[in-house]
PDB file of C-alpha atoms in Angstrom:
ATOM      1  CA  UNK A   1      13.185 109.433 176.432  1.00  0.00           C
ATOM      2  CA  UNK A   2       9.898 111.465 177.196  1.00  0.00           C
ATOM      3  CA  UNK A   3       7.792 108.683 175.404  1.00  0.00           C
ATOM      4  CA  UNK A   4       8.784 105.937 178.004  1.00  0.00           C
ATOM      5  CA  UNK A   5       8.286 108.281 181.421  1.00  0.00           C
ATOM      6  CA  UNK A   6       4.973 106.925 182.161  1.00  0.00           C
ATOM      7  CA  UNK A   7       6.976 103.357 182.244  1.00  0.00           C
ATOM      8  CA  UNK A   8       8.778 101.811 185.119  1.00  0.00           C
ATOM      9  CA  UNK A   9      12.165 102.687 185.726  1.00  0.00           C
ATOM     10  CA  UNK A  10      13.608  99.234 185.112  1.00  0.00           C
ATOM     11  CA  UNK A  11      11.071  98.730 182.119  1.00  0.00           C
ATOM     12  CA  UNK A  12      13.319 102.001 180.547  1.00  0.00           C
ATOM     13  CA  UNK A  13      16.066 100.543 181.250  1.00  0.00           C
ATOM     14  CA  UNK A  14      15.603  97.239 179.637  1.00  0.00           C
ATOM     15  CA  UNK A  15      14.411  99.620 176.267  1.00  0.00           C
ATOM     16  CA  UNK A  16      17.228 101.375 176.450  1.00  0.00           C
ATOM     17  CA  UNK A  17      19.612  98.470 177.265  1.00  0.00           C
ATOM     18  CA  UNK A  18      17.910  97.023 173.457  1.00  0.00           C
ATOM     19  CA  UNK A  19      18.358  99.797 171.865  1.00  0.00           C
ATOM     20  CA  UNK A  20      21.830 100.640 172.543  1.00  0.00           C
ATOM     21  CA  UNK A  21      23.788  97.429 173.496  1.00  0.00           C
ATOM     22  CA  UNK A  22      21.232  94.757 171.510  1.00  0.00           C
ATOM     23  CA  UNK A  23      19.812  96.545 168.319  1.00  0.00           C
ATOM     24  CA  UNK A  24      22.256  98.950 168.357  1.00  0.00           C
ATOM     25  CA  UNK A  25      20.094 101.977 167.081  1.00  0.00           C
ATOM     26  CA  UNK A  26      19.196 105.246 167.980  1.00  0.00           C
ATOM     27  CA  UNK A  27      15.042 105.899 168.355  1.00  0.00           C
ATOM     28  CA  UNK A  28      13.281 108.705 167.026  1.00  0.00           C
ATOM     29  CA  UNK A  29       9.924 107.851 167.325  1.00  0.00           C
ATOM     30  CA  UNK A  30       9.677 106.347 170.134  1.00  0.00           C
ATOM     31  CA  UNK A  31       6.199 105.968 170.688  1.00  0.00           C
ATOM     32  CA  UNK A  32       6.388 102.812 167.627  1.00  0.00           C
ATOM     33  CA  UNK A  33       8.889 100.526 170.025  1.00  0.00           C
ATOM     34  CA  UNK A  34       6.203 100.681 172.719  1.00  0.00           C
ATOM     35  CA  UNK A  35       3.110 100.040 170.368  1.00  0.00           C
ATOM     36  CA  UNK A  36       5.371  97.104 169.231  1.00  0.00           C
ATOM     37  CA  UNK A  37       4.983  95.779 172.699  1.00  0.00           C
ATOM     38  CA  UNK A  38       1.422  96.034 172.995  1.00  0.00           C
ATOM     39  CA  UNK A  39      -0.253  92.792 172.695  1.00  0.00           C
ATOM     40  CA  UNK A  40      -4.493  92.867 171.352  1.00  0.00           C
ATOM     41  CA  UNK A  41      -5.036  91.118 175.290  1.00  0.00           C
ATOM     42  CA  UNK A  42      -3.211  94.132 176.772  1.00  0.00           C
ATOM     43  CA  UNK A  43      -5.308  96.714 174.447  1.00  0.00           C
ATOM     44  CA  UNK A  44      -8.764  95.056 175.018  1.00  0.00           C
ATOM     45  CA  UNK A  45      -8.049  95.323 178.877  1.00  0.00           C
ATOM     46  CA  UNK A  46      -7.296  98.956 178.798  1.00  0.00           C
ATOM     47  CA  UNK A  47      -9.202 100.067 176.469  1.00  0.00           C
ATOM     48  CA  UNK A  48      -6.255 101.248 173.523  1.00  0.00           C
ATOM     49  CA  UNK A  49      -6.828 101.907 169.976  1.00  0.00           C
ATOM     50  CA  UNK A  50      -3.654 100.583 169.397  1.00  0.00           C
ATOM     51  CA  UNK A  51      -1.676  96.813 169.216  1.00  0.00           C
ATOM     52  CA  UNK A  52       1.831  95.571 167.490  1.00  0.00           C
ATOM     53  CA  UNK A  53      -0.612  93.765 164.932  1.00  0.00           C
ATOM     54  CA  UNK A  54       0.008  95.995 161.940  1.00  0.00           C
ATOM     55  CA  UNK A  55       3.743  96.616 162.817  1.00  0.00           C
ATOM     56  CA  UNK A  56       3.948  92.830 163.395  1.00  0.00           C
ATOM     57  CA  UNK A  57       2.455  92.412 159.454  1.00  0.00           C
ATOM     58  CA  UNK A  58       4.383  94.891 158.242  1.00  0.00           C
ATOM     59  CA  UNK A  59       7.843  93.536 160.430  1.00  0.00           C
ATOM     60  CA  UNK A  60       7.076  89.886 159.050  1.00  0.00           C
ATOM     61  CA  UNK A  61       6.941  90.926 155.325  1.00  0.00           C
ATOM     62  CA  UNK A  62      10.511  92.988 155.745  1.00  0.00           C
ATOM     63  CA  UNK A  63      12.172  90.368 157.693  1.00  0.00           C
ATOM     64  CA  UNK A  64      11.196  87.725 155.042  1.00  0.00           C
ATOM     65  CA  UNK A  65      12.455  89.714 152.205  1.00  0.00           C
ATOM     66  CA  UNK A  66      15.620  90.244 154.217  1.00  0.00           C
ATOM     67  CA  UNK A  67      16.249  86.652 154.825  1.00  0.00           C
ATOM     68  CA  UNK A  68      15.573  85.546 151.728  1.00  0.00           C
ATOM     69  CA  UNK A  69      18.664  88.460 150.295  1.00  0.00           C
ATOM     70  CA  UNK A  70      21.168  87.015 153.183  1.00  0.00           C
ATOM     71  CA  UNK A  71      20.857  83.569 152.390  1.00  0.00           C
ATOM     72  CA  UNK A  72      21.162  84.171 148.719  1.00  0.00           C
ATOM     73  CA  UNK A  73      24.465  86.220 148.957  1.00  0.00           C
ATOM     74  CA  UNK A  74      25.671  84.209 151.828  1.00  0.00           C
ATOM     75  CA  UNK A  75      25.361  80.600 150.341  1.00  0.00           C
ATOM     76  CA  UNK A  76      26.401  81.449 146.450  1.00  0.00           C
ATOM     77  CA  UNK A  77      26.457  77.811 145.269  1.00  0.00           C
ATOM     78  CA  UNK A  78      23.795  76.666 147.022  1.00  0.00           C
ATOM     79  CA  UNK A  79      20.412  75.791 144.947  1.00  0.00           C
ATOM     80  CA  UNK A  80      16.620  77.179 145.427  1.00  0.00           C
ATOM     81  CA  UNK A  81      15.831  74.386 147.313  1.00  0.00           C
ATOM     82  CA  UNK A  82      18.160  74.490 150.058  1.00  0.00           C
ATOM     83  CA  UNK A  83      18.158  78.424 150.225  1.00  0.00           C
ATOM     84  CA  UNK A  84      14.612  78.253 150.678  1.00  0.00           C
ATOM     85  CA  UNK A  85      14.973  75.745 153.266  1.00  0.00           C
ATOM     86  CA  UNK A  86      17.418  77.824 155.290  1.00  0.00           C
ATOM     87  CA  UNK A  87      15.333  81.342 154.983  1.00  0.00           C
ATOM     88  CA  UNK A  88      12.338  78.576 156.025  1.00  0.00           C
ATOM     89  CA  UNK A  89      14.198  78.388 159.286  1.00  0.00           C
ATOM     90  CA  UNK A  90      14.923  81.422 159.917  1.00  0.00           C
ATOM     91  CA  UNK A  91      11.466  82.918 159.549  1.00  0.00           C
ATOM     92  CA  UNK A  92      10.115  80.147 161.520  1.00  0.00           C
ATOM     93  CA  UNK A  93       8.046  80.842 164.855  1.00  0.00           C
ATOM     94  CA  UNK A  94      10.314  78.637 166.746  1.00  0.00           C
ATOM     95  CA  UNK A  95      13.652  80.073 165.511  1.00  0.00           C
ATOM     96  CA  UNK A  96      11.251  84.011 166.130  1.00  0.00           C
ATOM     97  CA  UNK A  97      10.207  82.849 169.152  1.00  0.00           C
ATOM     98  CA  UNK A  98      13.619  81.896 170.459  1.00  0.00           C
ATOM     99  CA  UNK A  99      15.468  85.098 168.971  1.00  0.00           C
ATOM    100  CA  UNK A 100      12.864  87.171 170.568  1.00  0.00           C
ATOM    101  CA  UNK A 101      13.011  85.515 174.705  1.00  0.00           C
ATOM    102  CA  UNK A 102      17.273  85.862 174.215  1.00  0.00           C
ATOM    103  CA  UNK A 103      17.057  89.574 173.457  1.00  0.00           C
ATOM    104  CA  UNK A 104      14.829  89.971 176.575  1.00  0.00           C
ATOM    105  CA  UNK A 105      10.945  90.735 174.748  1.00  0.00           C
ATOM    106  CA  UNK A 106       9.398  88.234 177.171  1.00  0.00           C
ATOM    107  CA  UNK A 107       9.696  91.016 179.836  1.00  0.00           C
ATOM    108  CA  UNK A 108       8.535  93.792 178.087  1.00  0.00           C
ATOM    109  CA  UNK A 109       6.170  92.458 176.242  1.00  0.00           C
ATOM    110  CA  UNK A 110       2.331  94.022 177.914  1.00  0.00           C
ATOM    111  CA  UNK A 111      -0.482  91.014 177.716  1.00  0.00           C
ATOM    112  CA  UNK A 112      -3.170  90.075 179.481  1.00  0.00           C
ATOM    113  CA  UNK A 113      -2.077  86.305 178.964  1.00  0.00           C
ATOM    114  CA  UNK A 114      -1.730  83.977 181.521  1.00  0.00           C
ATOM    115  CA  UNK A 115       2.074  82.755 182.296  1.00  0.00           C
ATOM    116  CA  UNK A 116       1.133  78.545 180.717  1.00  0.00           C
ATOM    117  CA  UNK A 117      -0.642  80.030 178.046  1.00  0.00           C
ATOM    118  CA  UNK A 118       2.186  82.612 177.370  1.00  0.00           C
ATOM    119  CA  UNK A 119       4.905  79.742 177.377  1.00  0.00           C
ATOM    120  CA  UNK A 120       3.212  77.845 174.488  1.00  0.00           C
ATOM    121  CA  UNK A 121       2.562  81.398 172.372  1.00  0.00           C
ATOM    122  CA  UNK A 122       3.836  83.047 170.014  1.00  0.00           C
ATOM    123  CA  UNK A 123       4.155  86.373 171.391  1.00  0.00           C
ATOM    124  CA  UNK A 124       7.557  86.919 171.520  1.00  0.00           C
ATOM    125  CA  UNK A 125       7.903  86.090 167.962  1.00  0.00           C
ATOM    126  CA  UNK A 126       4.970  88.208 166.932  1.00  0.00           C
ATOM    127  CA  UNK A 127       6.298  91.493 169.328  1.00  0.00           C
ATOM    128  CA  UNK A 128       9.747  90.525 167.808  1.00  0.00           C
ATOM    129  CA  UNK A 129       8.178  90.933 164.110  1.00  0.00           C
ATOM    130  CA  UNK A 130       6.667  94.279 165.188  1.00  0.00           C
ATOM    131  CA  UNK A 131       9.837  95.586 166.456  1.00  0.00           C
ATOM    132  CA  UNK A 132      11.020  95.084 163.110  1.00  0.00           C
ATOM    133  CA  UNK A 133       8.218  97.231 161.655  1.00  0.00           C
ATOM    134  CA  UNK A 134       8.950  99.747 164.082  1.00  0.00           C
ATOM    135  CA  UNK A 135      12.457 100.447 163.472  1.00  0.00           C
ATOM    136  CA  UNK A 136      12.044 100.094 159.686  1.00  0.00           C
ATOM    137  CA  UNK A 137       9.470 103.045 159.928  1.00  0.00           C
ATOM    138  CA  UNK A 138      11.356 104.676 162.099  1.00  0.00           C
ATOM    139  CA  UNK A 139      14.511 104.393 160.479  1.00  0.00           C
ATOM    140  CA  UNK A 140      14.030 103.667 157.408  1.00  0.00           C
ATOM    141  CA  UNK A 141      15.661 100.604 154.895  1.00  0.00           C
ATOM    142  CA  UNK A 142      18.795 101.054 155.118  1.00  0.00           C
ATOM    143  CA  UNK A 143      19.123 101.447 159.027  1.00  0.00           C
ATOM    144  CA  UNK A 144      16.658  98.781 159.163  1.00  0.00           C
ATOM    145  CA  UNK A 145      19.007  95.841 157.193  1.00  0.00           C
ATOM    146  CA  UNK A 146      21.788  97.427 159.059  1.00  0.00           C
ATOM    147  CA  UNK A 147      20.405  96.154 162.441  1.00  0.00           C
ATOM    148  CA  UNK A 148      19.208  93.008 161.399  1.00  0.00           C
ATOM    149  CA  UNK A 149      22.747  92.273 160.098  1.00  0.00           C
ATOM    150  CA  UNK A 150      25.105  93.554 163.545  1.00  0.00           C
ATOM    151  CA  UNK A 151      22.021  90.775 164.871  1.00  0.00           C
ATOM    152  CA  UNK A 152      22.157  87.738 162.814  1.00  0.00           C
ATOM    153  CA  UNK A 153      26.296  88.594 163.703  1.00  0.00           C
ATOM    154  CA  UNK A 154      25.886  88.525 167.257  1.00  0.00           C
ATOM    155  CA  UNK A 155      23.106  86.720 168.327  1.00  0.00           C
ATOM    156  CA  UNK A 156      22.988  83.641 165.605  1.00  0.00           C
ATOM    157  CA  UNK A 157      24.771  80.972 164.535  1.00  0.00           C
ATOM    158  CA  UNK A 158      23.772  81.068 160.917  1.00  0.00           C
ATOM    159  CA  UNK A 159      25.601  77.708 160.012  1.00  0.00           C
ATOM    160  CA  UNK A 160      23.371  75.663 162.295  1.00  0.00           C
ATOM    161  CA  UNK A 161      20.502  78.132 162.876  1.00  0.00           C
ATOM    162  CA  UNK A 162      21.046  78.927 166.843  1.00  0.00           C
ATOM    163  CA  UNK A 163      20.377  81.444 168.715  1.00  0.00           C
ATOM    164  CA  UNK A 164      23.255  82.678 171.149  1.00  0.00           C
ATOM    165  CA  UNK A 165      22.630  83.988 174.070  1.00  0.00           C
ATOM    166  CA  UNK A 166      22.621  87.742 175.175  1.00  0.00           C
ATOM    167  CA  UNK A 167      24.480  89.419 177.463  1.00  0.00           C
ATOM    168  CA  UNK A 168      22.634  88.723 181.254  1.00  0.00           C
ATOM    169  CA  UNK A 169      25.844  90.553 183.337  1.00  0.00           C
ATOM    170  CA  UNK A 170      25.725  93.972 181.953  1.00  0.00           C
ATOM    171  CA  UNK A 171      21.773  93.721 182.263  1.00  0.00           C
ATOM    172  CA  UNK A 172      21.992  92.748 185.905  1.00  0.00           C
ATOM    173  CA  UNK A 173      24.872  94.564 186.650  1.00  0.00           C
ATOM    174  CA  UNK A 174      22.793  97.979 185.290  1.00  0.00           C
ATOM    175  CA  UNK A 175      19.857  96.859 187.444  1.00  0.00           C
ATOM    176  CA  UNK A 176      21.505  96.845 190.584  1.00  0.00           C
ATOM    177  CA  UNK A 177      23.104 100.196 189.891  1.00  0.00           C
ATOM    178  CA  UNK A 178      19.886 101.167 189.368  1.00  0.00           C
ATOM    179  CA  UNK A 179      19.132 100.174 192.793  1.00  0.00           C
ATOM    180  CA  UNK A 180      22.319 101.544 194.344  1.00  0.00           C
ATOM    181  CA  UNK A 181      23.218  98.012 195.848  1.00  0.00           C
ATOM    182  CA  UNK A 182      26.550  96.888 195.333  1.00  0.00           C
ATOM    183  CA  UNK A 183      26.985  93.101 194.704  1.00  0.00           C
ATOM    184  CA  UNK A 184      29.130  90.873 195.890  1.00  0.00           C
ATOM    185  CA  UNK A 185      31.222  88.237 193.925  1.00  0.00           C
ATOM    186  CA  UNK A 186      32.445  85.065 194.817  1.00  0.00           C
ATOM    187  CA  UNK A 187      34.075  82.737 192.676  1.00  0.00           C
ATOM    188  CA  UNK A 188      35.711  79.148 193.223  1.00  0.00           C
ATOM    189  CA  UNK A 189      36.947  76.140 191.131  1.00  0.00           C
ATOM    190  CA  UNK A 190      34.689  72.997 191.777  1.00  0.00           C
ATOM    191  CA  UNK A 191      35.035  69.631 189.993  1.00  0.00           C
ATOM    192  CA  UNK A 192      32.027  67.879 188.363  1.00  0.00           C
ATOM    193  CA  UNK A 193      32.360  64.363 187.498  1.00  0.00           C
ATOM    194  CA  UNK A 194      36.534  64.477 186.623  1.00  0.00           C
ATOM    195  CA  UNK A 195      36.486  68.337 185.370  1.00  0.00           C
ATOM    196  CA  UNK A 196      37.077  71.503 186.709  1.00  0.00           C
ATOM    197  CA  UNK A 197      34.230  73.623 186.545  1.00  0.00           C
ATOM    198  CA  UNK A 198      33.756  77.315 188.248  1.00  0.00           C
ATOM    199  CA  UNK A 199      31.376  78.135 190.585  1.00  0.00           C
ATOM    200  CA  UNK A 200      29.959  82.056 190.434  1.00  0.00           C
ATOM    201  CA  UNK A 201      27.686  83.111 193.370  1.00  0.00           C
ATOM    202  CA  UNK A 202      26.221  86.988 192.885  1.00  0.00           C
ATOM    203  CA  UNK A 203      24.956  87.788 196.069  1.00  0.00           C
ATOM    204  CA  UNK A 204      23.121  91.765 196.734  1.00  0.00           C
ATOM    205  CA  UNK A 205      21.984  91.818 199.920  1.00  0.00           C
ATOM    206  CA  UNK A 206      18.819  93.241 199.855  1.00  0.00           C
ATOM    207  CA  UNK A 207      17.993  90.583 196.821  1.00  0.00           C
ATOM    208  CA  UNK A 208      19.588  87.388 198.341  1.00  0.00           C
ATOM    209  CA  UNK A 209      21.958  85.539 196.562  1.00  0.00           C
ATOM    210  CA  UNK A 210      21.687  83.303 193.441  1.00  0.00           C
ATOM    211  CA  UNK A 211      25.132  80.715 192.242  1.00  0.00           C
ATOM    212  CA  UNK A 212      25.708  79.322 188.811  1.00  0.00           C
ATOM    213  CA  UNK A 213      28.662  76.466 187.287  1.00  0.00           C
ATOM    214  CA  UNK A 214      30.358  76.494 184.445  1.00  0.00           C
ATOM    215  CA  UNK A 215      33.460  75.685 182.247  1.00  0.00           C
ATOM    216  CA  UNK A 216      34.974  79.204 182.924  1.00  0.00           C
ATOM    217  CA  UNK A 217      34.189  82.015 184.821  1.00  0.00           C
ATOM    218  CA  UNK A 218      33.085  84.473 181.624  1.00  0.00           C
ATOM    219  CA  UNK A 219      29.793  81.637 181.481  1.00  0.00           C
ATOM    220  CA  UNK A 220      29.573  80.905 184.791  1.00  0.00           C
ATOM    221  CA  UNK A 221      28.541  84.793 185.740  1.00  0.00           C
ATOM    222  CA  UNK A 222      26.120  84.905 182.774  1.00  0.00           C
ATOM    223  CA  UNK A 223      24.333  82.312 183.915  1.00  0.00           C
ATOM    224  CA  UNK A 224      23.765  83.562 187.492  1.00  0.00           C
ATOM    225  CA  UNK A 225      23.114  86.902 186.281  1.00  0.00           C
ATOM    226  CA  UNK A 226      20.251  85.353 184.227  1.00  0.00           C
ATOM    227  CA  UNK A 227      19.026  82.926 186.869  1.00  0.00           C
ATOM    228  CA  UNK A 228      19.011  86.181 189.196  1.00  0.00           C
ATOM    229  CA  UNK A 229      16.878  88.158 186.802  1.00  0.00           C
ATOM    230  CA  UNK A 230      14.570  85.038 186.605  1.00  0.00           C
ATOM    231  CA  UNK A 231      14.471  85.199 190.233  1.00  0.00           C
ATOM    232  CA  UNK A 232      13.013  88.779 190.069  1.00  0.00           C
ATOM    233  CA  UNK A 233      10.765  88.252 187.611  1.00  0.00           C
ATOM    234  CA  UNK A 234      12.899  90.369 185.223  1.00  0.00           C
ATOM    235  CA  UNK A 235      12.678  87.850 182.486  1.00  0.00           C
TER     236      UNK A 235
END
């Protein structure tokens, strides 16, 4: 991808890591997935022409107009007021916000915003919006409602309006092959209160080593592999 060279390594692999195993898509222009990561803080400081602004307006408009076809076909008996209530939800900066961090914009997101003042934005909501632009531009309508529907199937929980989360291991697992250090795992029933939980430790010895419990193994490595990627400052 010639249009991401100038990036880190582990910054193109987190693009490409959307793209194919999160959006699911194929990029053509790829130059309009990193404008839709360009925050105005990040332009003003170097001196760009460019920000997600316009992608983000033009993102927000198709994503409406896509939620408000889903809930209608999805919930056939239901009336205006509780459709509108639902596609309320779903367009919300909270529910944006949220959808956005879980498919891993907070770290490829470029600002010049300070990490509080970050937490209580709305930027990954915003960059999430222009991402939408960006692939509906890129690849067109049909592509674009495509995407958004492989999402709302993997990543939310449409009866209750959650956001699941995304899938940590492969990430982390990609970035260490990246690296070319192997990592170690160790993995042992414990017992919390009266239940038997599992305990996951990833450990990479260069990195150090980062443990996680859950109710079964399958969560228990997700959840180190995320806390590990916190620990980097890859999220």
């Amino acid at each position: 991808m010639k249009a991401f060279r100038e990036e880190s390594a582990f910054y193109q692999l987190r693009l490409k890591h959307l793209f194919k195993n999160i959006l699911e898509i194929k990029p053509k222009q790829e130059e309009k997935y990193l404008q839709a990561m360009v925050h105005k803080s990040y332009a003003q400081l170097h001196g760009l022409d460019i920000d997600n602004e316009r992608l983000e307006f033009l993102g927000d408009a198709m994503y409406n107009a896509f939620c408000s076809e889903f809930v209608f076909r999805k919930y056939e008996n239901n009336a205006e007021g509780k459709l509108t209530q639902l596609k309320s939800k779903l367009a919300s900066r909270s529910f944006l916000n949220g959808l956005g961090k879980e498919l891993g914009l907070n770290g490829l997101i470029k600002h010049n915003i300070d990490q509080e003042s970050f937490r209580g934005s709305n930027l990954s909501g915003n960059a999430l919006e222009a991402l939408f632009g960006a692939v509906y531009l890129d690849l067109g309508n049909k592509k674009f409602r495509s995407m958004l529907n492989n999402m709302f199937q993997k990543y939310v929980d449409i009866e209750h309006v959650k956001v699941a989360e995304k899938d940590y291991k492969s990430l982390f697992w990609q970035y260490c092959q990246q690296l070319k250090e192997p990592i170690e795992v160790v993995a042992e029933e414990v017992v919390v209160g009266d239940k038997k939980q599992f305990r996951i430790t990833l450990i990479v010895e260069s990195l150090g080593a980062v443990d996680a419990i859950a109710k079964n193994k399958k969560l228990a490595q997700q959840r180190a592999s995320k806390l590990f990627l916190q620990k980097l400052g890859k999220l």
